[in-house]
């Protein structure tokens, strides 16, 4: 450890004006404010520190971040002085600030919202312990790099990667060769092989996790930091286990499962001026990292990497911006490439691998292709394959939905039964127990609006009903369930029939002897623009869990997507899909932003684009009315599609409309609402909305 990072932060010198970003969710406050630096703080304040400052009155304080210093302010009045410093450690690095500002501007959002995702809440006891440990390390003889050396590394990271004894010639392992490319700023996409791997500790992980761990260590051994981003905690655990097994026990973990103290301690370790391997979920892309060499993103098509909080920036997009700003390499890895990465490959911005990965053997057992009758949930041919595989180990069966039966209909007329509270569909969580799939309300007093019937009937099979049927069909074998309510991270190598919903498949020791994919028609029929590529990702990830000698069986379904998966020609399908989306102007061929709120607010926002002849390369769909909600005014939504090259201009103008609306200057008639609560009809923006074209 080399001590706390504040030793290298910029001090004001003779400058007595601090430029502060207020920690506020109000869009109209998303700019720098000038504050005076009191003499008693002049020797201790530095860039990146959290401060308390007066706002609107001398007695009312708010928090903010010191972004920079100036000799004088353009404000002609008397500046309010900074009240005090919040801790001695500068938590906001210049690199993270540049990233936050850039991704917020790209998404029409506030930099403060990004910083709240990036920087955890301060824990005083943890901070003191970290500072004390750093001081002890210095006393023991640890040395810190000089400020001049640090500036040279930050200004020219790529030059350092290419010089100072680091060879650019391909040598060593494949991971070493790729590490050299990444440290030089390469942007790569790789489809990884199927199959599990046993670690030296005896634990099993996906082969992909061990591959990424080795790649991260190869970059780390070149004196550079690495950030690994994975969608969920199970992926993160596999990466951490793999890193530990190959001898790297000092990984900085960043994820929501940590306590406040643990997360803050990890953040402070990431701030240290020495290379780190940082592994975490989508927020890890904003972690401070000394001499960043590479950002590794696993399975970027997973919707969990899409941030649900404003300004809704996808981890993939933030990683692209960070790599561009820092000169670090970028490594996209997956079993099935997303259309977004495929687009970057076709543009030549990202280089794809050449050698095909090892892939599980896939059989298409559609009942339309075989004369066997269905024996319950699966065709008889598939049932025989399941029984054969169960002789030697576990079998995975992937199903579309959790619960007992995903759909409830009127027993008299077969109309879909909907909830009276939220208009969501009813389904069965267990036999005879129905509830709304959206809000969870039971169908108490439900009456069919078509025929006035009062009885519900099950339609379809969820994970629970499949387990119930398999217990009868495959007597003598264990039948295990893994879904959102009954998660399993792993199963042993003993014979068992594991029924899992997509994304909840547990890892099997040694791999599954067979992987059976059910409900292809239902998954492909989901009213989502990305249903096809999502299916490829779900199926490839499931097939990757198979034993090297195992088999993946597509039990039903047909069409282009199924054939692409069965034949292993997923990249060809992605290229065709991208061409279709280009013709129809659908993402990711173009960018989109959903503009929602009251109709007047939307019209004013769109006018900033439509009435300005300088703004081109966009078109508008709508506005259209959204489904009404009880107690709220009628809201609408418009969709703006635009070329990537016009993104900065579109975001700037719509952001201006949002600020004007939030400040009240764009609306003369305002609905009164509770203090501190946003107006229901207030303007809202969501750039690159994944679900904007979903049914």
XYZ file of C-alpha atoms in Angstrom:
695
model
C 0.000 0.000 0.000
C 1.325 3.458 -0.850
C -0.841 5.620 1.367
C -3.913 7.670 0.591
C -4.474 9.243 -2.788
C -4.808 12.786 -1.439
C -1.011 13.131 -1.609
C -1.203 13.536 -5.375
C -4.387 15.627 -5.697
C -4.272 19.180 -7.028
C -4.106 21.933 -4.378
C -5.323 25.531 -4.918
C -1.956 27.260 -4.450
C -2.662 30.985 -4.532
C -6.097 30.523 -6.107
C -8.983 31.341 -3.813
C -12.002 30.270 -5.907
C -13.231 26.675 -5.779
C -15.442 25.288 -8.545
C -17.972 22.993 -6.905
C -20.532 20.554 -8.297
C -23.478 20.373 -5.920
C -24.727 16.943 -4.908
C -28.280 17.521 -6.110
C -30.765 15.576 -8.204
C -32.216 18.805 -9.657
C -31.163 19.085 -13.320
C -31.045 22.891 -13.178
C -28.179 22.625 -10.651
C -26.009 20.397 -12.835
C -23.208 22.889 -13.377
C -20.270 24.262 -11.426
C -20.759 26.903 -8.737
C -18.000 29.205 -7.529
C -17.247 29.393 -3.813
C -14.610 31.263 -1.889
C -11.846 29.307 -0.139
C -11.444 30.436 3.480
C -7.856 30.937 4.654
C -8.226 28.183 7.243
C -8.992 25.662 4.453
C -6.466 26.885 1.861
C -3.731 24.451 2.943
C -5.970 21.385 3.189
C -8.506 21.618 0.357
C -7.723 19.704 -2.850
C -9.509 18.709 -6.045
C -11.837 15.748 -5.585
C -12.758 16.430 -1.981
C -16.316 16.382 -0.703
C -17.300 19.680 0.905
C -20.197 21.351 2.620
C -21.254 24.657 1.113
C -24.055 27.162 1.761
C -26.815 27.215 -0.821
C -29.636 29.775 -1.124
C -28.882 31.040 2.396
C -25.911 31.129 4.728
C -27.678 28.878 7.220
C -28.589 26.148 4.724
C -25.775 23.815 3.711
C -25.556 21.153 1.046
C -22.812 18.802 -0.089
C -20.699 19.112 -3.200
C -17.483 18.061 -4.933
C -14.449 20.256 -5.594
C -13.846 19.989 -9.349
C -11.192 22.655 -9.789
C -9.800 26.020 -8.754
C -9.721 29.455 -10.389
C -7.968 32.751 -9.820
C -11.238 34.664 -10.029
C -14.945 34.138 -10.597
C -17.128 35.484 -13.381
C -19.744 36.146 -10.704
C -19.494 39.836 -9.809
C -21.029 39.559 -6.352
C -19.439 38.322 -3.179
C -18.806 34.579 -3.172
C -20.083 32.458 -0.317
C -17.229 30.636 1.414
C -16.989 26.861 1.689
C -18.308 25.807 5.092
C -15.990 22.854 5.735
C -14.355 19.745 4.295
C -15.936 16.300 4.568
C -12.918 14.130 5.272
C -9.321 14.489 4.183
C -9.325 11.948 1.326
C -10.171 13.272 -2.167
C -12.650 10.633 -3.335
C -13.338 11.967 -6.839
C -10.429 11.478 -9.233
C -10.094 13.642 -12.360
C -10.527 10.556 -14.558
C -13.803 9.540 -12.907
C -15.063 13.128 -13.071
C -14.361 13.328 -16.822
C -16.123 10.003 -17.289
C -19.156 11.050 -15.240
C -19.491 14.314 -17.127
C -19.151 12.661 -20.534
C -21.619 9.802 -19.988
C -24.119 12.124 -18.319
C -23.988 14.533 -21.272
C -24.362 11.624 -23.698
C -27.492 10.471 -21.854
C -28.992 13.923 -21.282
C -28.517 13.482 -17.538
C -26.766 14.943 -14.517
C -23.168 14.200 -13.586
C -24.205 14.126 -9.927
C -26.425 11.116 -10.608
C -23.428 9.250 -12.035
C -21.249 10.196 -9.058
C -23.816 8.804 -6.631
C -23.436 5.464 -8.437
C -19.652 5.736 -8.529
C -18.762 6.886 -5.011
C -20.143 5.102 -1.932
C -21.198 6.914 1.214
C -18.351 7.886 3.529
C -17.637 5.650 6.518
C -15.459 7.574 8.960
C -14.099 4.574 10.864
C -13.188 2.753 7.647
C -11.490 5.857 6.268
C -9.379 6.364 9.387
C -8.307 2.727 9.314
C -7.302 3.022 5.658
C -5.263 6.185 6.268
C -3.543 4.613 9.275
C -2.657 1.510 7.264
C -1.212 3.684 4.508
C 0.870 5.659 6.973
C 2.175 2.449 8.534
C 3.177 1.146 5.126
C 5.095 4.361 4.413
C 6.928 4.126 7.694
C 7.840 0.532 6.918
C 9.661 1.655 3.809
C 6.999 1.715 1.095
C 7.633 4.441 -1.451
C 5.262 6.611 -3.411
C 5.759 7.722 -6.975
C 6.632 11.344 -7.513
C 4.038 13.788 -8.755
C 6.017 14.275 -11.963
C 6.060 10.531 -12.682
C 2.359 10.241 -11.941
C 1.523 13.096 -14.332
C 3.575 11.482 -17.073
C 1.690 8.217 -16.616
C -1.715 9.879 -16.670
C -0.963 12.098 -19.631
C 0.536 9.324 -21.751
C -0.686 5.908 -20.575
C -0.416 4.395 -24.010
C 3.187 5.560 -24.389
C 4.073 3.894 -21.094
C 2.401 0.673 -22.238
C 4.446 0.651 -25.439
C 7.744 1.640 -23.837
C 9.730 1.222 -20.634
C 10.606 -2.380 -21.356
C 7.151 -3.661 -22.315
C 7.524 -5.485 -25.595
C 4.945 -5.036 -28.338
C 6.015 -8.262 -30.039
C 3.652 -11.244 -29.591
C 5.259 -13.567 -27.036
C 4.232 -15.715 -24.111
C 0.717 -17.095 -23.699
C -2.321 -16.017 -25.659
C -3.391 -14.013 -22.617
C -0.006 -12.238 -22.552
C -0.293 -11.319 -26.219
C -3.820 -9.971 -25.769
C -2.741 -8.111 -22.614
C -0.086 -6.283 -24.604
C -2.690 -5.294 -27.179
C -5.117 -4.128 -24.497
C -2.483 -2.050 -22.714
C -1.873 -0.363 -26.065
C -5.568 0.541 -26.350
C -6.952 -2.336 -28.437
C -10.706 -2.956 -28.500
C -11.504 -6.666 -28.816
C -14.563 -8.937 -28.885
C -14.258 -12.634 -28.150
C -16.756 -15.488 -28.105
C -15.563 -17.860 -25.383
C -15.695 -21.638 -25.352
C -18.362 -23.715 -23.627
C -17.720 -25.985 -20.664
C -16.859 -25.792 -16.948
C -13.363 -25.830 -15.469
C -12.173 -27.278 -12.185
C -9.950 -24.968 -10.177
C -6.925 -25.987 -8.137
C -9.085 -25.435 -5.051
C -11.482 -28.171 -6.193
C -14.239 -25.684 -7.032
C -15.930 -25.577 -10.425
C -16.445 -22.428 -12.466
C -17.447 -21.688 -16.016
C -14.494 -21.915 -18.363
C -15.190 -18.307 -19.340
C -14.499 -17.138 -15.750
C -11.077 -18.783 -15.661
C -10.283 -17.360 -19.104
C -11.153 -13.815 -18.009
C -9.283 -14.213 -14.722
C -6.123 -15.226 -16.579
C -6.574 -12.327 -18.969
C -6.970 -9.857 -16.106
C -3.847 -11.162 -14.357
C -1.875 -10.893 -17.603
C -2.785 -7.196 -17.839
C -2.063 -6.705 -14.128
C 1.389 -8.240 -14.517
C 2.206 -5.502 -17.025
C 1.768 -2.960 -14.230
C -1.743 -1.871 -15.173
C -5.109 -1.926 -13.433
C -8.029 -3.971 -14.755
C -11.774 -3.563 -14.265
C -13.932 -6.674 -14.787
C -17.678 -6.075 -15.124
C -20.157 -8.952 -14.811
C -23.972 -8.875 -14.757
C -24.847 -10.597 -11.467
C -23.418 -11.928 -8.216
C -23.064 -15.501 -9.493
C -20.870 -14.357 -12.376
C -18.840 -12.190 -9.983
C -18.325 -15.086 -7.566
C -17.002 -17.308 -10.339
C -14.538 -14.620 -11.425
C -13.372 -14.030 -7.840
C -12.966 -17.771 -7.253
C -10.953 -18.111 -10.463
C -8.708 -15.163 -9.580
C -8.065 -16.570 -6.130
C -7.273 -20.038 -7.517
C -4.601 -18.704 -9.874
C -2.925 -16.806 -7.049
C -4.513 -13.350 -7.074
C -6.157 -12.863 -3.664
C -5.989 -9.064 -3.637
C -8.927 -8.371 -5.965
C -11.001 -5.292 -5.152
C -14.632 -6.360 -5.070
C -17.383 -3.867 -5.925
C -21.007 -4.954 -5.690
C -24.314 -4.279 -3.964
C -24.037 -7.276 -1.608
C -21.312 -5.571 0.377
C -22.113 -3.692 3.548
C -21.612 0.080 3.489
C -18.293 -0.322 5.300
C -17.066 -3.062 2.987
C -17.959 -1.127 -0.125
C -16.244 2.018 1.138
C -13.135 0.036 2.102
C -13.010 -1.470 -1.399
C -13.408 1.975 -2.926
C -10.494 3.362 -0.904
C -8.309 0.443 -2.003
C -9.218 1.184 -5.612
C -8.108 4.792 -5.006
C -4.600 3.729 -4.008
C -1.892 4.696 -6.445
C -1.005 1.165 -7.425
C -2.428 -1.262 -9.988
C -5.467 -3.263 -8.917
C -7.794 -5.873 -10.353
C -11.317 -4.578 -9.684
C -14.282 -6.918 -10.176
C -17.922 -6.056 -9.745
C -21.315 -5.343 -11.239
C -22.355 -2.521 -13.566
C -21.230 0.280 -11.188
C -17.650 -1.066 -11.242
C -17.144 0.717 -14.572
C -16.904 3.976 -12.561
C -14.360 2.682 -10.029
C -11.114 4.660 -9.703
C -8.246 2.649 -11.151
C -4.593 3.670 -11.165
C -3.008 3.312 -14.609
C -6.028 1.585 -16.100
C -4.935 -0.966 -18.694
C -8.174 -2.678 -19.655
C -11.906 -2.828 -19.035
C -13.324 -6.344 -19.427
C -17.092 -6.699 -19.914
C -18.674 -10.131 -19.629
C -21.986 -10.841 -21.414
C -22.860 -7.239 -22.284
C -26.240 -8.302 -23.705
C -27.538 -9.113 -20.212
C -30.144 -6.472 -19.252
C -28.729 -6.406 -15.710
C -25.891 -4.280 -17.105
C -28.421 -1.582 -17.977
C -28.587 0.914 -15.099
C -32.173 1.292 -13.792
C -31.439 4.691 -12.205
C -31.216 8.002 -14.062
C -29.574 8.683 -16.412
C -29.863 4.952 -17.253
C -26.387 4.495 -18.758
C -25.543 0.953 -19.847
C -22.227 -0.349 -18.502
C -21.149 -1.141 -22.069
C -21.597 2.490 -23.134
C -19.778 3.790 -20.057
C -16.935 1.341 -20.730
C -16.646 2.567 -24.322
C -16.403 6.170 -23.137
C -13.888 5.328 -20.421
C -11.651 3.384 -22.770
C -11.738 6.240 -25.281
C -10.859 8.834 -22.635
C -8.160 6.878 -20.819
C -6.524 5.019 -23.689
C -7.190 1.722 -21.919
C -8.078 -1.421 -23.818
C -11.589 -2.818 -24.021
C -12.433 -6.528 -24.019
C -16.000 -7.739 -24.710
C -16.459 -11.429 -23.968
C -19.579 -13.577 -24.172
C -20.956 -16.896 -25.363
C -23.290 -14.984 -27.691
C -22.420 -11.536 -28.999
C -24.951 -8.721 -28.657
C -26.123 -6.762 -31.683
C -24.512 -3.688 -30.112
C -21.056 -5.266 -30.122
C -21.703 -6.826 -33.530
C -22.378 -3.324 -34.864
C -19.038 -2.119 -33.466
C -17.301 -5.094 -35.065
C -18.828 -4.360 -38.471
C -17.811 -0.704 -38.170
C -14.232 -1.808 -37.518
C -14.203 -0.087 -34.131
C -13.856 -3.428 -32.304
C -11.763 -6.348 -33.562
C -13.387 -9.796 -33.364
C -11.550 -13.059 -32.755
C -10.670 -15.308 -35.692
C -10.612 -18.832 -34.236
C -14.020 -20.351 -33.409
C -14.514 -21.446 -29.771
C -15.238 -24.989 -28.604
C -18.999 -25.482 -28.498
C -21.354 -28.068 -27.026
C -22.953 -30.419 -29.580
C -26.539 -29.313 -30.283
C -29.436 -31.535 -31.415
C -32.730 -30.203 -32.740
C -35.522 -32.483 -31.507
C -38.526 -30.481 -32.616
C -41.661 -32.655 -32.550
C -42.390 -31.448 -36.068
C -39.180 -33.164 -37.226
C -39.744 -36.445 -35.341
C -42.780 -38.723 -35.297
C -42.609 -39.282 -31.522
C -45.638 -38.195 -29.575
C -45.232 -35.908 -26.606
C -44.835 -37.760 -23.313
C -45.967 -34.953 -21.028
C -43.726 -31.879 -20.959
C -41.192 -33.099 -23.528
C -41.231 -35.253 -26.703
C -40.595 -38.958 -26.098
C -37.248 -38.718 -27.901
C -36.112 -36.037 -25.447
C -37.440 -38.052 -22.499
C -35.290 -41.000 -23.610
C -32.227 -38.756 -23.893
C -32.894 -37.385 -20.412
C -33.104 -40.883 -18.929
C -29.902 -41.901 -20.713
C -28.010 -38.837 -19.461
C -29.307 -39.281 -15.901
C -27.412 -42.557 -15.660
C -24.105 -40.664 -15.449
C -24.864 -37.238 -14.037
C -27.193 -34.237 -13.773
C -29.435 -32.925 -16.552
C -30.468 -29.297 -16.949
C -33.900 -28.338 -18.297
C -34.341 -24.644 -19.099
C -37.919 -23.304 -19.044
C -39.294 -19.906 -20.006
C -41.020 -18.697 -16.845
C -41.088 -19.139 -13.103
C -44.171 -20.035 -11.101
C -46.702 -22.797 -11.601
C -48.606 -21.622 -14.674
C -47.673 -18.280 -16.269
C -51.163 -17.507 -17.628
C -54.635 -17.545 -16.119
C -57.740 -17.392 -18.312
C -61.453 -17.330 -17.728
C -62.632 -20.932 -17.389
C -65.809 -20.110 -19.345
C -64.648 -18.040 -22.337
C -60.828 -18.471 -22.279
C -60.214 -14.715 -22.258
C -57.002 -13.587 -20.559
C -57.671 -12.719 -16.913
C -56.356 -9.332 -15.828
C -55.904 -7.648 -12.465
C -58.411 -4.976 -11.493
C -55.744 -2.991 -9.602
C -53.012 -2.637 -12.259
C -54.403 -4.364 -15.376
C -51.570 -6.884 -15.242
C -52.062 -10.556 -16.192
C -52.945 -13.168 -13.600
C -50.861 -16.308 -13.289
C -50.631 -19.257 -10.909
C -47.799 -19.291 -8.361
C -48.859 -22.745 -7.217
C -51.680 -25.168 -7.950
C -54.934 -23.344 -7.206
C -53.182 -20.135 -6.040
C -53.448 -17.280 -8.544
C -52.006 -13.773 -8.255
C -51.232 -10.803 -10.480
C -47.822 -11.192 -12.113
C -47.226 -7.436 -11.867
C -48.448 -6.304 -8.449
C -49.029 -9.618 -6.673
C -52.690 -8.990 -5.833
C -54.899 -12.114 -5.530
C -58.004 -12.341 -7.779
C -60.410 -11.707 -4.902
C -63.844 -10.918 -6.337
C -62.553 -11.178 -9.922
C -65.193 -11.259 -12.639
C -64.587 -11.732 -16.359
C -65.549 -8.522 -18.214
C -66.538 -10.594 -21.267
C -68.822 -13.314 -19.883
C -69.010 -12.461 -16.156
C -67.389 -15.792 -15.296
C -65.678 -16.096 -11.924
C -63.444 -19.157 -12.326
C -59.792 -19.066 -13.472
C -58.039 -21.804 -15.393
C -54.325 -22.548 -15.828
C -52.587 -22.081 -19.158
C -48.981 -22.895 -19.905
C -46.326 -24.453 -17.699
C -43.964 -22.587 -15.426
C -41.007 -23.986 -13.536
C -43.093 -25.243 -10.607
C -45.581 -27.128 -12.758
C -42.746 -28.609 -14.816
C -41.122 -29.933 -11.635
C -44.438 -31.431 -10.552
C -44.827 -33.236 -13.874
C -41.198 -34.392 -14.031
C -41.518 -35.926 -10.566
C -44.180 -38.179 -12.041
C -42.493 -38.741 -15.397
C -38.981 -39.482 -14.071
C -39.662 -41.327 -10.846
C -36.607 -42.457 -8.951
C -34.533 -39.365 -9.807
C -34.083 -36.165 -7.862
C -35.896 -33.197 -9.405
C -34.479 -29.816 -8.314
C -35.827 -26.314 -8.955
C -33.850 -23.124 -9.523
C -35.620 -19.854 -10.265
C -35.934 -16.363 -8.825
C -37.725 -17.549 -5.688
C -35.679 -20.749 -5.280
C -32.143 -19.863 -6.445
C -29.360 -22.429 -6.575
C -25.793 -21.483 -7.393
C -24.517 -25.005 -7.926
C -25.374 -28.707 -7.876
C -23.151 -31.731 -7.371
C -22.284 -34.376 -9.945
C -24.903 -36.901 -8.800
C -27.795 -37.669 -11.168
C -30.549 -35.066 -10.844
C -33.026 -33.347 -13.110
C -32.541 -29.592 -12.611
C -35.399 -27.381 -13.807
C -34.308 -23.737 -14.085
C -35.634 -20.535 -15.565
C -33.444 -18.683 -18.046
C -30.584 -16.959 -16.259
C -31.049 -18.991 -13.037
C -29.280 -22.169 -14.161
C -26.928 -23.479 -11.442
C -23.401 -24.609 -12.217
C -22.985 -28.397 -12.108
C -19.781 -30.026 -10.896
C -18.170 -31.393 -14.033
C -20.978 -30.056 -16.214
C -24.407 -31.362 -17.180
C -24.615 -34.579 -19.167
C -27.468 -33.049 -21.131
C -28.998 -29.582 -21.417
C -32.613 -29.484 -22.622
C -34.105 -26.219 -23.875
C -37.903 -25.959 -23.648
C -40.409 -23.261 -24.618
C -38.496 -21.878 -27.607
C -41.748 -20.728 -29.235
C -42.808 -18.866 -26.115
C -39.435 -17.121 -25.732
C -39.245 -16.164 -29.404
C -42.794 -14.833 -29.150
C -41.969 -12.363 -26.408
C -43.009 -8.848 -27.534
C -39.459 -7.518 -27.410
C -37.331 -6.042 -30.152
C -34.362 -8.051 -28.855
C -36.214 -11.351 -28.337
C -34.132 -13.152 -30.972
C -30.712 -12.115 -29.684
C -31.850 -12.657 -26.083
C -32.833 -16.224 -26.972
C -29.436 -16.871 -28.512
C -27.767 -15.555 -25.367
C -29.985 -17.624 -23.010
C -29.471 -20.790 -25.049
C -25.714 -20.387 -25.527
C -25.218 -19.659 -21.810
C -27.207 -22.776 -20.915
C -25.354 -24.949 -23.437
C -22.058 -23.696 -22.004
C -22.894 -25.471 -18.728
C -22.701 -28.908 -20.364
C -19.980 -31.484 -19.781
C -17.443 -31.618 -22.661
C -19.049 -34.903 -23.742
C -22.554 -33.679 -23.055
C -25.255 -32.639 -25.497
C -27.654 -29.703 -25.783
C -31.145 -30.576 -27.040
C -33.429 -27.951 -28.543
C -36.715 -29.666 -27.693
C -39.036 -27.577 -29.856
C -39.278 -24.534 -32.062
C -38.129 -23.561 -35.511
C -37.251 -20.579 -37.654
C -34.114 -18.566 -38.329
C -33.094 -18.005 -34.705
C -33.408 -21.672 -33.753
C -31.530 -22.757 -36.877
C -28.770 -20.233 -36.178
C -28.341 -21.657 -32.682
C -28.490 -25.309 -33.726
C -25.965 -24.804 -36.530
C -23.699 -22.484 -34.535
C -24.039 -19.700 -37.109
C -25.139 -17.018 -34.680
C -22.857 -14.350 -36.140
C -24.481 -14.739 -39.553
C -27.885 -14.245 -37.918
C -26.615 -11.142 -36.089
C -25.400 -9.630 -39.353
C -28.797 -10.205 -40.997
C -30.593 -8.838 -37.939
C -28.492 -5.677 -38.017
C -29.245 -5.148 -41.702
C -32.975 -5.471 -40.996
C -32.766 -2.987 -38.147
C -30.846 -0.540 -40.301
C -33.626 -0.605 -42.869
C -36.306 -0.156 -40.194
C -34.274 2.337 -38.118
C -34.288 0.286 -34.935
C -31.531 0.199 -32.278
C -28.644 -0.360 -32.303
C -28.563 0.782 -35.943
C -29.715 4.155 -34.605
C -29.945 5.634 -31.130
C -33.276 6.414 -29.487
C -34.571 8.526 -26.625
C -37.998 8.207 -25.044
C -39.506 11.567 -24.092
C -42.349 11.176 -21.617
C -44.520 13.405 -19.443
C -47.483 15.664 -20.012
C -48.416 16.319 -23.635
C -47.599 20.041 -23.374
C -44.197 19.283 -21.826
C -43.383 16.802 -24.598
C -44.446 19.218 -27.346
C -42.208 21.935 -25.924
C -39.256 19.552 -25.753
C -39.734 18.293 -29.307
C -40.027 21.841 -30.608
C -36.389 22.430 -29.624
C -35.536 19.866 -32.297
C -38.246 20.226 -34.924
C -38.179 24.025 -35.127
C -34.419 24.253 -35.451
C -33.237 23.709 -39.044
C -29.690 23.131 -37.802
C -30.745 19.905 -36.080
C -30.981 17.062 -38.607
C -30.672 13.288 -38.738
C -33.633 12.452 -36.515
C -37.284 11.486 -36.727
C -40.075 11.431 -34.131
C -42.632 8.715 -33.418
C -45.658 10.000 -31.511
C -46.446 11.394 -29.023
C -48.952 8.719 -28.012
C -50.937 8.398 -24.803
C -49.667 5.975 -22.166
C -52.069 3.656 -20.316
C -53.871 5.747 -17.677
C -52.999 5.281 -14.013
C -55.479 5.983 -11.192
C -55.009 9.378 -9.583
C -52.547 10.651 -12.171
C -53.016 12.999 -15.127
C -52.864 11.564 -18.638
C -49.237 11.051 -19.641
C -47.777 10.550 -23.105
C -44.571 9.400 -24.705
C -42.693 10.210 -27.882
C -39.723 8.346 -29.347
C -36.920 10.235 -31.069
C -34.654 8.179 -33.332
C -31.360 9.747 -34.408
C -28.018 8.981 -35.976
C -25.058 8.434 -33.651
C -23.305 11.456 -35.121
C -26.200 13.682 -34.000
C -26.271 12.337 -30.449
C -24.439 15.212 -28.759
C -26.682 17.862 -30.326
C -29.921 15.952 -29.635
C -28.926 15.295 -26.020
C -27.917 18.911 -25.460
C -31.202 20.350 -26.740
C -33.451 17.856 -24.971
C -31.438 18.350 -21.799
C -32.043 22.080 -22.123
C -35.769 21.438 -22.386
C -35.615 19.208 -19.302
C -33.800 21.879 -17.287
C -36.293 24.528 -18.377
C -39.207 22.304 -17.419
C -37.672 21.430 -14.045
C -36.993 25.090 -13.295
C -40.592 25.983 -14.120
C -39.718 28.401 -16.865
C -41.230 26.287 -19.636
C -44.616 25.655 -18.075
C -47.120 28.319 -17.117
C -49.777 25.953 -15.841
C -48.315 23.629 -13.192
C -50.190 20.974 -11.261
C -49.725 21.342 -7.530
C -48.036 18.350 -5.944
C -46.666 17.446 -2.553
C -43.552 19.406 -1.493
C -40.359 17.750 -2.679
C -42.183 15.477 -5.098
C -41.815 15.799 -8.854
C -44.884 16.717 -10.853
C -46.383 13.620 -12.492
C -46.405 15.360 -15.866
C -42.791 16.568 -15.545
C -40.579 15.886 -18.552
C -38.514 12.688 -18.430
C -35.795 11.517 -20.805
C -34.376 8.036 -21.254
C -31.690 7.641 -23.890
C -30.983 4.221 -25.407
C -34.074 2.781 -23.716
C -33.853 -0.994 -24.200
C -37.601 -1.508 -23.852
C -38.815 1.418 -25.931
C -40.097 -0.796 -28.776
C -41.344 -3.647 -26.588
C -45.008 -4.585 -26.748
